[in-house]
């Protein structure tokens, strides 16, 4: 094994190493960063100087704190050699790169198992206003149509929808929704949660993945952050981010409440000059100010302020999004063994959708969110002064976030006075009327609170046979609640009735503070990361973990295994694991379901208006919802050649107990009333009997299953010195299929009324999607000139969503008396049921089938010695227009746009 290190602030004497601070080194081809611990070099008895390097030979142990503030140890064997470059204490590699762009990682790179790392310079490879833009470098992703007025989340390894939303094609539905909901985002090992977001207006009757409070018009589309879709990535700016690690496969047992993938963001505090950043792209501009203070040798403080303003259409301010973020980060590393990182963040974001002055019926959407979060990472290292305890360190991560969220929807109605339901109990009563014309208003006022804590004990042990175990035992706890005023609005804000005999789902005010109970998750885990280097220099690695989750009274045992075996330049790896995701508060607590039926409407102009309404109330909460779960399996090979490395991964992921909607057939005793009308007096009524009436209501259940299977290829080539060129490549192919569980049928009333069949019953429609994409990156890099010219290509090789011709024959029907009758399979095409036959539909095909599309994007970055740094970005350099087979514009193809970023270090 041969390891190269770059060490800053290293002091030598004839006796050896006295102290060390910042280190950067490559180990097995992987860049590591951190701080050398006091006494972190042990048994290094033989060293010599060669050119600008110190050469260490023989048995040696190097212990340091890595970029994640975790202790890590490298052990050299007898006969192995380590080359260490000694730099001036005043000029570290990082400080040099602030003047000139040095040898930096320009693209996302594969790590040991399913992790993909994105380092600092790669964060800017795409013009990033938030981490959602950064993640477009991953396999299967692509440069998206730019629009920050719509929420952005992400899905991994699926063909169920646009990988990162943010275009006019934001998908709803169970396929995409379950996968987006199952992505976990963590900053400095503290989970960010959207589980407490309840900003919806009809969760009792809509699907778990409906899109709420949207507006669309000539001035653009506005979609605020949504419940049940994961964290809105627009809310996370990229200032102070040291690295991002994405785990699309099997995470360690430490991480839970996820089914799709994990995003780990690591921020850093260090002494740095005052820096001003400004970015502009289409209708979006962003300005930011950062400064790092070196308080003393072991303490640093970083302050960052940023503001972003985005308009859907730069020619008008009718549709827009604003974000303000203030962040303070303090880190401390003392000789006593304590390390601490404290982060405080205050942020606001607003979404405004104003109606066009020429559109009298336009919808107005106003969203105003404010949040405060506090996070702390603390650890204590026992392994000091030559001690080798069984538990080398303990660590604790604590995070709390509180937010206020106010969403408002308004539009003008001029439809005459109409009755609407108001009763919150089963009743027959006189219903009020709306004004003839009025402004319809609906509000959602939420105050979500979430708390995350994690405690772990960590150790490292080498056995007599040289097996290295890095083990940890831990527990974490999550708490979520919402103390908001809830949903409320004007009279008849949801359902009004035009004529007698109509029935519909109604809505009532719903207070979150009084009706929503807290969500609690407890977890315990054990993890052992094993490494064994054999005499033939082959290396075995195995990450073995077991996690126990107690999520709202439901237990899940999650075994997780990642293994790899390295034979020279070839590594074979594989993994399997179970993960789970708890339901959100918005899925659990939906408010009761109200069904309003207008029995009669009697009006005598100038004297009275009397509407007789019947309301039936059904409990609406879904407290019996279980967590959704996913088995994740993958195998892969990595191969290193003299000119680059290649990574191929095959995966098979199965989601079950996913969240979906079930149609529930309800029967009410509809009142028969006699109405007594006398002159100009208000009519009176009496109930003289009842009759059966059937209607449908939705309910959220665990009843969805899907499969994602595919291949991923990543290739990173070494710099071609003669051309100063870096080349990267990734490609992916994935197939996705999904369906509701057996027994979750579709009910549909026949188009022609039939006394024999009130509803036909049909199988749920299954779907299948597939996607193939590839991407190249070419980066021309001149370190001495501080210049990078980057070319990114996106290749859409296939993109098809197939919905087969629907089954036109019913599998059963509902009789008028409420009895359900199933039809034997051999009888379903019998003409006796022809009134229930559905119209046949052709196989629906969207996306690309027989053609491929290609797009090219450009980035030019120049670093000036004066402190300026300028970057220019062009998406779709050749101004291409892409059409699918049907002649429609392909929605995933980014149109031409220009952007620029300028920064200055004082």
PDB file of C-alpha atoms in Angstrom, residues 2 128 136 214 257 263 266 320 418 441 488 549 670 679 689 727 733 782 821 856 878:
ATOM      1  CA  UNK A   2       1.340   3.414  -0.902  1.00  0.00           C
ATOM      2  CA  UNK A 128     -25.963  26.200  -7.924  1.00  0.00           C
ATOM      3  CA  UNK A 136     -27.899  17.126 -11.005  1.00  0.00           C
ATOM      4  CA  UNK A 214     -50.570  25.699  -6.955  1.00  0.00           C
ATOM      5  CA  UNK A 257     -36.522   6.998   8.373  1.00  0.00           C
ATOM      6  CA  UNK A 263     -28.024  12.855   1.311  1.00  0.00           C
ATOM      7  CA  UNK A 266     -21.017  18.422   5.690  1.00  0.00           C
ATOM      8  CA  UNK A 320     -41.923  34.697  -7.589  1.00  0.00           C
ATOM      9  CA  UNK A 418     -75.395  28.717  -2.935  1.00  0.00           C
ATOM     10  CA  UNK A 441     -60.289  32.255   0.844  1.00  0.00           C
ATOM     11  CA  UNK A 488     -59.701  27.521   7.876  1.00  0.00           C
ATOM     12  CA  UNK A 549     -36.916   1.148  14.782  1.00  0.00           C
ATOM     13  CA  UNK A 670     -80.504   9.604   3.545  1.00  0.00           C
ATOM     14  CA  UNK A 679     -97.158  31.921   2.742  1.00  0.00           C
ATOM     15  CA  UNK A 689     -88.100   8.148   6.991  1.00  0.00           C
ATOM     16  CA  UNK A 727     -13.024  13.608 -18.507  1.00  0.00           C
ATOM     17  CA  UNK A 733     -30.745   2.514 -17.131  1.00  0.00           C
ATOM     18  CA  UNK A 782      -5.028  25.409 -16.259  1.00  0.00           C
ATOM     19  CA  UNK A 821     -71.313  -8.903  -6.297  1.00  0.00           C
ATOM     20  CA  UNK A 856     -24.669  20.544 -24.298  1.00  0.00           C
ATOM     21  CA  UNK A 878     -26.578  25.259 -29.424  1.00  0.00           C
TER      22      UNK A 878
END
